[in-house]
mmCIF file of C-alpha atoms and ligand atoms in Angstrom:
data_model
loop_
_atom_site.group_PDB
_atom_site.id
_atom_site.type_symbol
_atom_site.label_atom_id
_atom_site.label_comp_id
_atom_site.label_asym_id
_atom_site.label_seq_id
_atom_site.Cartn_x
_atom_site.Cartn_y
_atom_site.Cartn_z
ATOM 1 C CA UNK A 1 -10.400 -24.400 17.471
ATOM 2 C CA UNK A 2 -6.695 -25.096 18.155
ATOM 3 C CA UNK A 3 -5.185 -22.004 16.612
ATOM 4 C CA UNK A 4 -1.686 -23.475 16.402
ATOM 5 C CA UNK A 5 -3.130 -26.265 14.261
ATOM 6 C CA UNK A 6 -4.976 -23.651 12.216
ATOM 7 C CA UNK A 7 -1.867 -21.725 11.258
ATOM 8 C CA UNK A 8 -0.030 -24.992 10.572
ATOM 9 C CA UNK A 9 -2.833 -25.998 8.203
ATOM 10 C CA UNK A 10 -2.594 -22.621 6.460
ATOM 11 C CA UNK A 11 1.155 -23.027 6.122
ATOM 12 C CA UNK A 12 0.518 -26.430 4.580
ATOM 13 C CA UNK A 13 -1.725 -24.820 1.984
ATOM 14 C CA UNK A 14 -5.232 -24.891 3.457
ATOM 15 C CA UNK A 15 -7.255 -21.808 2.509
ATOM 16 C CA UNK A 16 -8.223 -19.782 5.604
ATOM 17 C CA UNK A 17 -11.890 -19.183 6.337
ATOM 18 C CA UNK A 18 -13.117 -15.814 7.576
ATOM 19 C CA UNK A 19 -13.976 -17.356 10.958
ATOM 20 C CA UNK A 20 -10.477 -18.787 11.303
ATOM 21 C CA UNK A 21 -8.857 -15.502 10.330
ATOM 22 C CA UNK A 22 -11.007 -13.629 12.827
ATOM 23 C CA UNK A 23 -10.059 -16.078 15.595
ATOM 24 C CA UNK A 24 -6.345 -15.787 14.804
ATOM 25 C CA UNK A 25 -6.483 -11.986 14.591
ATOM 26 C CA UNK A 26 -8.376 -11.774 17.874
ATOM 27 C CA UNK A 27 -6.126 -14.125 19.872
ATOM 28 C CA UNK A 28 -3.446 -11.978 21.442
ATOM 29 C CA UNK A 29 -0.867 -14.140 23.078
ATOM 30 C CA UNK A 30 2.805 -13.222 22.462
ATOM 31 C CA UNK A 31 3.962 -16.829 21.924
ATOM 32 C CA UNK A 32 1.120 -17.484 19.520
ATOM 33 C CA UNK A 33 1.759 -14.235 17.658
ATOM 34 C CA UNK A 34 5.422 -15.197 17.222
ATOM 35 C CA UNK A 35 4.416 -18.604 15.869
ATOM 36 C CA UNK A 36 2.100 -16.823 13.418
ATOM 37 C CA UNK A 37 4.865 -14.479 12.227
ATOM 38 C CA UNK A 38 7.323 -17.355 11.855
ATOM 39 C CA UNK A 39 4.858 -19.381 9.771
ATOM 40 C CA UNK A 40 4.196 -16.345 7.551
ATOM 41 C CA UNK A 41 7.917 -15.690 7.097
ATOM 42 C CA UNK A 42 8.503 -19.322 6.078
ATOM 43 C CA UNK A 43 5.722 -19.107 3.487
ATOM 44 C CA UNK A 44 7.117 -15.799 2.180
ATOM 45 C CA UNK A 45 10.588 -17.334 1.874
ATOM 46 C CA UNK A 46 9.154 -20.368 0.081
ATOM 47 C CA UNK A 47 7.601 -18.044 -2.527
ATOM 48 C CA UNK A 48 10.153 -15.247 -2.794
ATOM 49 C CA UNK A 49 13.428 -16.635 -1.398
ATOM 50 C CA UNK A 50 15.360 -13.826 0.268
ATOM 51 C CA UNK A 51 14.601 -11.178 -2.346
ATOM 52 C CA UNK A 52 12.595 -8.107 -1.483
ATOM 53 C CA UNK A 53 11.133 -5.485 -3.818
ATOM 54 C CA UNK A 54 11.863 -1.812 -3.226
ATOM 55 C CA UNK A 55 9.462 0.979 -4.148
ATOM 56 C CA UNK A 56 10.284 4.674 -4.324
ATOM 57 C CA UNK A 57 7.556 7.011 -3.170
ATOM 58 C CA UNK A 58 6.715 10.140 -5.170
ATOM 59 C CA UNK A 59 3.911 11.978 -3.393
ATOM 60 C CA UNK A 60 3.663 14.608 -6.088
ATOM 61 C CA UNK A 61 0.554 16.530 -5.017
ATOM 62 C CA UNK A 62 -0.686 17.016 -1.476
ATOM 63 C CA UNK A 63 -3.805 18.901 -2.592
ATOM 64 C CA UNK A 64 -7.060 17.030 -2.064
ATOM 65 C CA UNK A 65 -10.762 17.751 -2.402
ATOM 66 C CA UNK A 66 -11.737 15.193 0.229
ATOM 67 C CA UNK A 67 -12.194 15.274 3.979
ATOM 68 C CA UNK A 68 -11.085 11.853 5.202
ATOM 69 C CA UNK A 69 -11.284 12.000 8.986
ATOM 70 C CA UNK A 70 -7.908 10.323 9.527
ATOM 71 C CA UNK A 71 -5.854 12.219 6.947
ATOM 72 C CA UNK A 72 -3.419 15.072 7.481
ATOM 73 C CA UNK A 73 -4.020 16.226 3.893
ATOM 74 C CA UNK A 74 -7.822 16.554 4.171
ATOM 75 C CA UNK A 75 -9.027 19.670 2.381
ATOM 76 C CA UNK A 76 -9.791 21.832 5.388
ATOM 77 C CA UNK A 77 -6.585 21.139 7.289
ATOM 78 C CA UNK A 78 -4.616 24.359 7.106
ATOM 79 C CA UNK A 79 -1.218 23.021 6.159
ATOM 80 C CA UNK A 80 1.412 23.882 3.595
ATOM 81 C CA UNK A 81 0.826 21.987 0.383
ATOM 82 C CA UNK A 82 2.777 21.432 -2.796
ATOM 83 C CA UNK A 83 2.213 20.203 -6.316
ATOM 84 C CA UNK A 84 5.346 19.050 -8.131
ATOM 85 C CA UNK A 85 5.432 19.972 -11.803
ATOM 86 C CA UNK A 86 6.117 17.497 -14.573
ATOM 87 C CA UNK A 87 9.846 18.186 -14.746
ATOM 88 C CA UNK A 88 10.233 17.797 -10.998
ATOM 89 C CA UNK A 89 8.382 14.476 -11.021
ATOM 90 C CA UNK A 90 10.551 13.232 -13.880
ATOM 91 C CA UNK A 91 13.753 14.274 -12.155
ATOM 92 C CA UNK A 92 12.753 12.545 -8.922
ATOM 93 C CA UNK A 93 11.647 9.403 -10.765
ATOM 94 C CA UNK A 94 14.858 9.251 -12.795
ATOM 95 C CA UNK A 95 16.868 9.675 -9.604
ATOM 96 C CA UNK A 96 15.021 6.819 -7.955
ATOM 97 C CA UNK A 97 15.636 4.588 -10.964
ATOM 98 C CA UNK A 98 19.325 5.450 -10.955
ATOM 99 C CA UNK A 99 19.486 4.613 -7.254
ATOM 100 C CA UNK A 100 18.105 1.176 -8.105
ATOM 101 C CA UNK A 101 14.498 0.992 -6.926
ATOM 102 C CA UNK A 102 12.165 -1.498 -8.673
ATOM 103 C CA UNK A 103 9.089 0.707 -8.930
ATOM 104 C CA UNK A 104 8.065 4.356 -8.805
ATOM 105 C CA UNK A 105 4.903 4.914 -6.767
ATOM 106 C CA UNK A 106 3.158 8.017 -8.141
ATOM 107 C CA UNK A 107 0.844 9.111 -5.355
ATOM 108 C CA UNK A 108 -1.404 12.157 -5.071
ATOM 109 C CA UNK A 109 -4.383 13.451 -3.170
ATOM 110 C CA UNK A 110 -7.602 13.888 -5.135
ATOM 111 C CA UNK A 111 -6.219 17.142 -6.513
ATOM 112 C CA UNK A 112 -8.905 19.091 -8.449
ATOM 113 C CA UNK A 113 -6.252 20.504 -10.772
ATOM 114 C CA UNK A 114 -5.009 17.046 -11.761
ATOM 115 C CA UNK A 115 -8.577 15.706 -11.970
ATOM 116 C CA UNK A 116 -9.615 18.517 -14.368
ATOM 117 C CA UNK A 117 -10.146 17.886 -18.098
ATOM 118 C CA UNK A 118 -11.088 14.281 -17.500
ATOM 119 C CA UNK A 119 -8.014 13.442 -15.360
ATOM 120 C CA UNK A 120 -5.639 14.722 -18.042
ATOM 121 C CA UNK A 121 -2.997 15.857 -15.554
ATOM 122 C CA UNK A 122 -2.662 12.387 -14.012
ATOM 123 C CA UNK A 123 -2.545 10.550 -17.311
ATOM 124 C CA UNK A 124 0.062 12.975 -18.679
ATOM 125 C CA UNK A 125 2.310 12.541 -15.636
ATOM 126 C CA UNK A 126 2.137 8.736 -15.876
ATOM 127 C CA UNK A 127 2.952 8.862 -19.597
ATOM 128 C CA UNK A 128 5.897 11.206 -19.026
ATOM 129 C CA UNK A 129 7.303 8.998 -16.278
ATOM 130 C CA UNK A 130 6.841 5.905 -18.486
ATOM 131 C CA UNK A 131 8.838 7.653 -21.220
ATOM 132 C CA UNK A 132 11.597 8.419 -18.714
ATOM 133 C CA UNK A 133 12.123 5.306 -16.575
ATOM 134 C CA UNK A 134 12.103 1.553 -17.117
ATOM 135 C CA UNK A 135 11.032 0.692 -13.580
ATOM 136 C CA UNK A 136 7.546 -0.461 -12.719
ATOM 137 C CA UNK A 137 5.019 2.330 -12.212
ATOM 138 C CA UNK A 138 2.378 2.232 -9.523
ATOM 139 C CA UNK A 139 -0.340 4.867 -9.699
ATOM 140 C CA UNK A 140 -2.163 5.960 -6.557
ATOM 141 C CA UNK A 141 -4.544 8.588 -7.942
ATOM 142 C CA UNK A 142 -7.506 8.289 -5.570
ATOM 143 C CA UNK A 143 -10.866 7.179 -6.906
ATOM 144 C CA UNK A 144 -11.129 7.936 -10.634
ATOM 145 C CA UNK A 145 -13.659 7.114 -13.350
ATOM 146 C CA UNK A 146 -13.889 3.676 -14.917
ATOM 147 C CA UNK A 147 -12.983 5.176 -18.291
ATOM 148 C CA UNK A 148 -9.714 6.499 -16.879
ATOM 149 C CA UNK A 149 -8.352 3.023 -16.122
ATOM 150 C CA UNK A 150 -7.501 1.994 -19.716
ATOM 151 C CA UNK A 151 -5.913 5.408 -20.213
ATOM 152 C CA UNK A 152 -3.722 4.947 -17.134
ATOM 153 C CA UNK A 153 -2.733 1.509 -18.371
ATOM 154 C CA UNK A 154 -2.002 2.763 -21.896
ATOM 155 C CA UNK A 155 0.050 5.619 -20.405
ATOM 156 C CA UNK A 156 2.243 3.066 -18.655
ATOM 157 C CA UNK A 157 0.682 2.339 -15.271
ATOM 158 C CA UNK A 158 1.479 -1.195 -14.094
ATOM 159 C CA UNK A 159 -0.228 -1.281 -10.704
ATOM 160 C CA UNK A 160 -3.202 0.721 -9.451
ATOM 161 C CA UNK A 161 -3.308 1.317 -5.701
ATOM 162 C CA UNK A 162 -6.518 2.459 -4.054
ATOM 163 C CA UNK A 163 -7.058 1.647 -0.402
ATOM 164 C CA UNK A 164 -10.530 0.943 0.887
ATOM 165 C CA UNK A 165 -9.174 1.242 4.449
ATOM 166 C CA UNK A 166 -12.092 -0.786 5.834
ATOM 167 C CA UNK A 167 -14.752 -3.095 4.460
ATOM 168 C CA UNK A 168 -17.098 -2.069 7.277
ATOM 169 C CA UNK A 169 -19.499 0.292 5.484
ATOM 170 C CA UNK A 170 -20.445 2.169 8.625
ATOM 171 C CA UNK A 171 -16.821 2.747 9.578
ATOM 172 C CA UNK A 172 -16.007 3.675 5.967
ATOM 173 C CA UNK A 173 -18.703 6.350 6.072
ATOM 174 C CA UNK A 174 -17.165 7.837 9.201
ATOM 175 C CA UNK A 175 -13.584 7.676 7.903
ATOM 176 C CA UNK A 176 -13.935 8.534 4.231
ATOM 177 C CA UNK A 177 -16.566 11.210 4.675
ATOM 178 C CA UNK A 178 -19.050 11.719 1.819
ATOM 179 C CA UNK A 179 -17.341 9.150 -0.416
ATOM 180 C CA UNK A 180 -19.010 6.301 -2.247
ATOM 181 C CA UNK A 181 -18.003 2.885 -0.852
ATOM 182 C CA UNK A 182 -18.907 0.983 -4.009
ATOM 183 C CA UNK A 183 -17.266 3.459 -6.371
ATOM 184 C CA UNK A 184 -14.052 3.069 -4.416
ATOM 185 C CA UNK A 185 -14.351 -0.712 -4.226
ATOM 186 C CA UNK A 186 -14.843 -0.847 -7.991
ATOM 187 C CA UNK A 187 -11.554 0.926 -8.660
ATOM 188 C CA UNK A 188 -9.664 -2.321 -8.375
ATOM 189 C CA UNK A 189 -12.165 -4.220 -10.505
ATOM 190 C CA UNK A 190 -11.930 -1.637 -13.287
ATOM 191 C CA UNK A 191 -8.142 -1.469 -13.064
ATOM 192 C CA UNK A 192 -7.831 -5.245 -13.472
ATOM 193 C CA UNK A 193 -10.210 -5.148 -16.417
ATOM 194 C CA UNK A 194 -7.836 -2.610 -17.965
ATOM 195 C CA UNK A 195 -4.856 -4.926 -17.440
ATOM 196 C CA UNK A 196 -3.264 -3.478 -14.309
ATOM 197 C CA UNK A 197 -2.307 -5.301 -11.154
ATOM 198 C CA UNK A 198 -4.102 -3.870 -8.139
ATOM 199 C CA UNK A 199 -3.444 -3.075 -4.517
ATOM 200 C CA UNK A 200 -5.871 -2.686 -1.624
ATOM 201 C CA UNK A 201 -5.048 -1.603 1.897
ATOM 202 C CA UNK A 202 -6.611 -1.528 5.336
ATOM 203 C CA UNK A 203 -6.214 0.981 8.121
ATOM 204 C CA UNK A 204 -5.674 -0.809 11.424
ATOM 205 C CA UNK A 205 -6.431 0.501 14.884
ATOM 206 C CA UNK A 206 -9.353 2.834 14.333
ATOM 207 C CA UNK A 207 -12.477 1.079 15.590
ATOM 208 C CA UNK A 208 -11.898 -1.850 13.222
ATOM 209 C CA UNK A 209 -12.547 -5.280 14.672
ATOM 210 C CA UNK A 210 -10.800 -8.600 13.981
ATOM 211 C CA UNK A 211 -13.960 -9.552 12.035
ATOM 212 C CA UNK A 212 -13.639 -6.435 9.865
ATOM 213 C CA UNK A 213 -10.029 -7.253 9.118
ATOM 214 C CA UNK A 214 -10.791 -10.915 8.373
ATOM 215 C CA UNK A 215 -13.610 -9.931 5.982
ATOM 216 C CA UNK A 216 -11.341 -7.401 4.326
ATOM 217 C CA UNK A 217 -8.648 -10.021 3.759
ATOM 218 C CA UNK A 218 -11.258 -12.270 2.143
ATOM 219 C CA UNK A 219 -12.392 -9.428 -0.131
ATOM 220 C CA UNK A 220 -8.796 -8.668 -1.150
ATOM 221 C CA UNK A 221 -8.516 -12.244 -2.366
ATOM 222 C CA UNK A 222 -11.915 -12.242 -4.052
ATOM 223 C CA UNK A 223 -10.824 -9.121 -5.957
ATOM 224 C CA UNK A 224 -7.580 -10.844 -6.962
ATOM 225 C CA UNK A 225 -5.384 -8.095 -5.572
ATOM 226 C CA UNK A 226 -1.707 -8.763 -6.271
ATOM 227 C CA UNK A 227 -0.593 -6.412 -3.541
ATOM 228 C CA UNK A 228 -2.241 -6.009 -0.153
ATOM 229 C CA UNK A 229 -1.289 -3.932 2.836
ATOM 230 C CA UNK A 230 -2.171 -3.034 6.393
ATOM 231 C CA UNK A 231 -1.085 0.200 8.031
ATOM 232 C CA UNK A 232 -1.597 1.305 11.610
ATOM 233 C CA UNK A 233 -3.641 4.439 12.244
ATOM 234 C CA UNK A 234 -1.481 7.351 13.414
ATOM 235 C CA UNK A 235 -3.456 10.371 14.726
ATOM 236 C CA UNK A 236 -2.758 13.466 12.616
ATOM 237 C CA UNK A 237 -2.600 17.056 13.819
ATOM 238 C CA UNK A 238 -5.494 19.212 12.687
ATOM 239 C CA UNK A 239 -7.868 16.318 11.957
ATOM 240 C CA UNK A 240 -11.028 15.276 13.809
ATOM 241 C CA UNK A 241 -9.140 12.227 15.081
ATOM 242 C CA UNK A 242 -6.080 14.076 16.315
ATOM 243 C CA UNK A 243 -6.842 13.349 19.965
ATOM 244 C CA UNK A 244 -7.761 9.711 19.531
ATOM 245 C CA UNK A 245 -5.448 7.476 21.509
ATOM 246 C CA UNK A 246 -3.329 5.550 19.014
ATOM 247 C CA UNK A 247 -2.917 1.775 19.272
ATOM 248 C CA UNK A 248 -0.445 0.877 22.002
ATOM 249 C CA UNK A 249 1.732 -0.984 19.541
ATOM 250 C CA UNK A 250 1.717 -2.329 15.996
ATOM 251 C CA UNK A 251 0.659 -5.885 16.811
ATOM 252 C CA UNK A 252 -2.658 -5.780 14.939
ATOM 253 C CA UNK A 253 -0.897 -4.547 11.790
ATOM 254 C CA UNK A 254 1.779 -7.228 12.076
ATOM 255 C CA UNK A 255 -0.828 -9.924 12.574
ATOM 256 C CA UNK A 256 -2.796 -8.678 9.567
ATOM 257 C CA UNK A 257 0.397 -8.852 7.474
ATOM 258 C CA UNK A 258 1.037 -12.414 8.639
ATOM 259 C CA UNK A 259 -2.536 -13.565 7.988
ATOM 260 C CA UNK A 260 -2.539 -11.970 4.524
ATOM 261 C CA UNK A 261 0.712 -13.802 3.771
ATOM 262 C CA UNK A 262 -0.672 -17.160 4.885
ATOM 263 C CA UNK A 263 -3.940 -16.567 3.025
ATOM 264 C CA UNK A 264 -2.235 -15.484 -0.212
ATOM 265 C CA UNK A 265 1.327 -16.853 -0.300
ATOM 266 C CA UNK A 266 2.402 -15.187 -3.548
ATOM 267 C CA UNK A 267 1.036 -11.655 -3.087
ATOM 268 C CA UNK A 268 3.195 -8.609 -2.632
ATOM 269 C CA UNK A 269 2.907 -7.281 0.913
ATOM 270 C CA UNK A 270 4.566 -3.980 1.739
ATOM 271 C CA UNK A 271 6.429 -3.088 4.871
ATOM 272 C CA UNK A 272 5.702 0.628 4.785
ATOM 273 C CA UNK A 273 8.282 3.014 6.189
ATOM 274 C CA UNK A 274 5.456 5.512 6.485
ATOM 275 C CA UNK A 275 4.137 4.093 9.751
ATOM 276 C CA UNK A 276 7.066 3.446 12.059
ATOM 277 C CA UNK A 277 9.999 4.481 9.879
ATOM 278 C CA UNK A 278 13.006 2.222 9.528
ATOM 279 C CA UNK A 279 12.603 1.138 13.152
ATOM 280 C CA UNK A 280 9.590 -0.881 12.080
ATOM 281 C CA UNK A 281 11.136 -2.638 9.114
ATOM 282 C CA UNK A 282 12.454 -5.651 11.011
ATOM 283 C CA UNK A 283 9.115 -6.608 12.574
ATOM 284 C CA UNK A 284 7.199 -6.207 9.303
ATOM 285 C CA UNK A 285 9.700 -8.288 7.347
ATOM 286 C CA UNK A 286 9.587 -10.883 10.126
ATOM 287 C CA UNK A 287 5.783 -10.993 9.754
ATOM 288 C CA UNK A 288 5.964 -11.866 6.056
ATOM 289 C CA UNK A 289 6.349 -8.631 4.062
ATOM 290 C CA UNK A 290 7.967 -8.918 0.630
ATOM 291 C CA UNK A 291 8.200 -5.247 -0.394
ATOM 292 C CA UNK A 292 9.684 -2.142 1.202
ATOM 293 C CA UNK A 293 7.612 0.892 0.303
ATOM 294 C CA UNK A 294 7.746 4.612 0.895
ATOM 295 C CA UNK A 295 11.437 4.991 0.184
ATOM 296 C CA UNK A 296 11.810 8.770 -0.121
ATOM 297 C CA UNK A 297 15.024 10.582 -1.056
ATOM 298 C CA UNK A 298 16.015 13.320 1.402
ATOM 299 C CA UNK A 299 16.152 17.034 0.614
ATOM 300 C CA UNK A 300 13.792 17.133 -2.366
ATOM 301 C CA UNK A 301 10.724 18.362 -0.546
ATOM 302 C CA UNK A 302 8.578 15.230 -0.722
ATOM 303 C CA UNK A 303 6.293 14.190 2.123
ATOM 304 C CA UNK A 304 5.040 10.847 3.394
ATOM 305 C CA UNK A 305 1.351 10.093 3.857
ATOM 306 C CA UNK A 306 0.792 8.636 7.325
ATOM 307 C CA UNK A 307 3.858 10.393 8.727
ATOM 308 C CA UNK A 308 4.436 13.545 6.674
ATOM 309 C CA UNK A 309 8.084 14.128 7.611
ATOM 310 C CA UNK A 310 9.158 11.084 9.604
ATOM 311 C CA UNK A 311 12.695 9.831 8.823
ATOM 312 C CA UNK A 312 12.839 11.696 5.501
ATOM 313 C CA UNK A 313 15.314 14.533 5.882
ATOM 314 C CA UNK A 314 17.602 12.512 8.137
ATOM 315 C CA UNK A 315 18.102 10.255 5.103
ATOM 316 C CA UNK A 316 16.739 7.174 6.846
ATOM 317 C CA UNK A 317 14.248 6.578 4.053
ATOM 318 C CA UNK A 318 16.875 6.874 1.314
ATOM 319 C CA UNK A 319 17.483 3.841 -0.864
ATOM 320 C CA UNK A 320 21.058 3.306 0.355
ATOM 321 C CA UNK A 321 20.075 3.376 4.001
ATOM 322 C CA UNK A 322 17.111 1.071 3.440
ATOM 323 C CA UNK A 323 19.109 -1.318 1.263
ATOM 324 C CA UNK A 324 21.749 -1.725 3.976
ATOM 325 C CA UNK A 325 19.059 -2.241 6.544
ATOM 326 C CA UNK A 326 17.355 -4.883 4.415
ATOM 327 C CA UNK A 327 20.664 -6.687 3.958
ATOM 328 C CA UNK A 328 21.165 -6.719 7.707
ATOM 329 C CA UNK A 329 17.826 -8.562 7.876
ATOM 330 C CA UNK A 330 19.006 -11.168 5.381
ATOM 331 C CA UNK A 331 17.102 -9.692 2.442
ATOM 332 C CA UNK A 332 18.485 -8.714 -0.926
ATOM 333 C CA UNK A 333 16.941 -6.213 -3.291
ATOM 334 C CA UNK A 334 15.157 -7.866 -6.224
ATOM 335 C CA UNK A 335 16.568 -7.244 -9.683
ATOM 336 C CA UNK A 336 14.453 -5.542 -12.315
ATOM 337 C CA UNK A 337 14.212 -8.863 -14.157
ATOM 338 C CA UNK A 338 12.768 -10.439 -11.026
ATOM 339 C CA UNK A 339 10.310 -7.569 -10.704
ATOM 340 C CA UNK A 340 9.099 -7.903 -14.298
ATOM 341 C CA UNK A 341 8.969 -11.696 -14.053
ATOM 342 C CA UNK A 342 6.676 -11.323 -11.053
ATOM 343 C CA UNK A 343 4.625 -8.688 -12.791
ATOM 344 C CA UNK A 344 4.196 -10.689 -15.996
ATOM 345 C CA UNK A 345 3.273 -13.871 -14.168
ATOM 346 C CA UNK A 346 0.513 -12.048 -12.253
ATOM 347 C CA UNK A 347 -0.740 -9.720 -14.961
ATOM 348 C CA UNK A 348 -4.504 -9.915 -15.541
ATOM 349 C CA UNK A 349 -5.495 -11.648 -18.733
ATOM 350 C CA UNK A 350 -7.373 -8.621 -20.072
ATOM 351 C CA UNK A 351 -4.322 -6.814 -21.284
ATOM 352 C CA UNK A 352 -3.421 -3.542 -22.796
ATOM 353 C CA UNK A 353 0.276 -3.659 -23.490
ATOM 354 C CA UNK A 354 2.095 -0.358 -23.453
HETATM 355 S S1 SF4 B 401 -6.812 9.938 2.419
HETATM 356 FE FE1 SF4 B 401 -6.475 10.573 0.301
HETATM 357 S S2 SF4 B 401 -8.546 11.111 -0.417
HETATM 358 FE FE2 SF4 B 401 -8.619 11.157 1.808
HETATM 359 S S3 SF4 B 401 -8.178 13.285 2.384
HETATM 360 FE FE3 SF4 B 401 -6.236 12.144 2.415
HETATM 361 S S4 SF4 B 401 -5.313 12.492 0.427
HETATM 362 FE FE4 SF4 B 401 -7.497 13.013 0.292
#
C-alpha cells in the first residue's frame, strides 16, 4: 500500500478502511506525518474555512464514585475536591458567555450527590444554565441511564460527551475498572435518539495499538458522532498508572486527529488545552482540529481533567489569551450564528426541541 496515495485518496473523498487507517497510524515517518497533517488541514479548511469554535470548560464537580486507573479524580485518590453550587455554575457560565465562547461544557465526575434522585442534580444544573445563557451547552455527566437522555435534552443539553477511551474491551476493563463497556457505548446511541449531538473520545498512549485506534475511529463514524477527540495519556499522581512512562511526544494523538479529520471531514474535532496547554494548540490545529476546548477562566477555582492545574491560574487558558493565540495561527473565532448553523445542520432527526 502506497500510503501517500492512500491519504491523497482520502483527501479526494474516498472513505478510509480500518486496514488503511491502521497502516497510516502505524507508519511513523516525519515527512509522511507532515503530509498527513497537511492533507487533514486542507480538508478542515475546505469544510470550515478559517473559523474555529471555542468551548468554555466548567468542571463543576470533581467528586466521582469510579476508580478509572488513569484518572486523578478516581474515588480513592486522596485529593482536595470541590462541588460548585448552582449559583457558582451560573456565574461562571454567564462569564464565559460574556467573554464570547460558543459553548459551555458542563463536566463532572460521576458524583453520587448529583446522581441521586434519578440524576436530578445534573438535570437541574443543565436547565438553570439553559435559562441563563444562549450559548451551546455540552453535558459531560459520565454514564447515565437511558431515561435521563430525553430529560437532559429537554433541559437544554445540545451535545452529550461520553468518552469510551478505547474500543479494546480488554484494555477498557483495565482502564475503566468495574464499568460496563456496552452501557457506556450506548450513551451516545441513547443521546442521539433523544435529539442531542454526541461526542466520543479516545485515550492515546496507554497500551492502545494503531489497530485499536483505527477500529475506534470506525466506531465513531458508525455511531454518527458529530464531535470526536483524541487525548494523550498523562500519568497522574496517586493513581495506579502514576509511574507509567508517558508517550515520548504527542505524535499518536496528532495522527489520530488527522485521520479522524480525513475520515469525517465535517465533524468537530477539539484541540484540547488540557493535554499540552496552549503550547500544543498550534500542532493540533495544524493536524485538522476545528474546536478549541478546555478554555478555563483563571482565579475561579476550576480544574482541568487531564492536567488539573496546567496553564489555568497563569491565565493562559483564558478566552482572551486563547483567542489571540488562535488568531496568530490564522483562525478566527466562530460566531454564535455559525455555531447554531452547524448544530442545526447536524442535529439528529429524532428531535426534542427545547
Ligand atoms: S475518568 Fe471520569 S468516571 Fe473515571 S474516575 Fe475520572 S472522573 Fe470518574
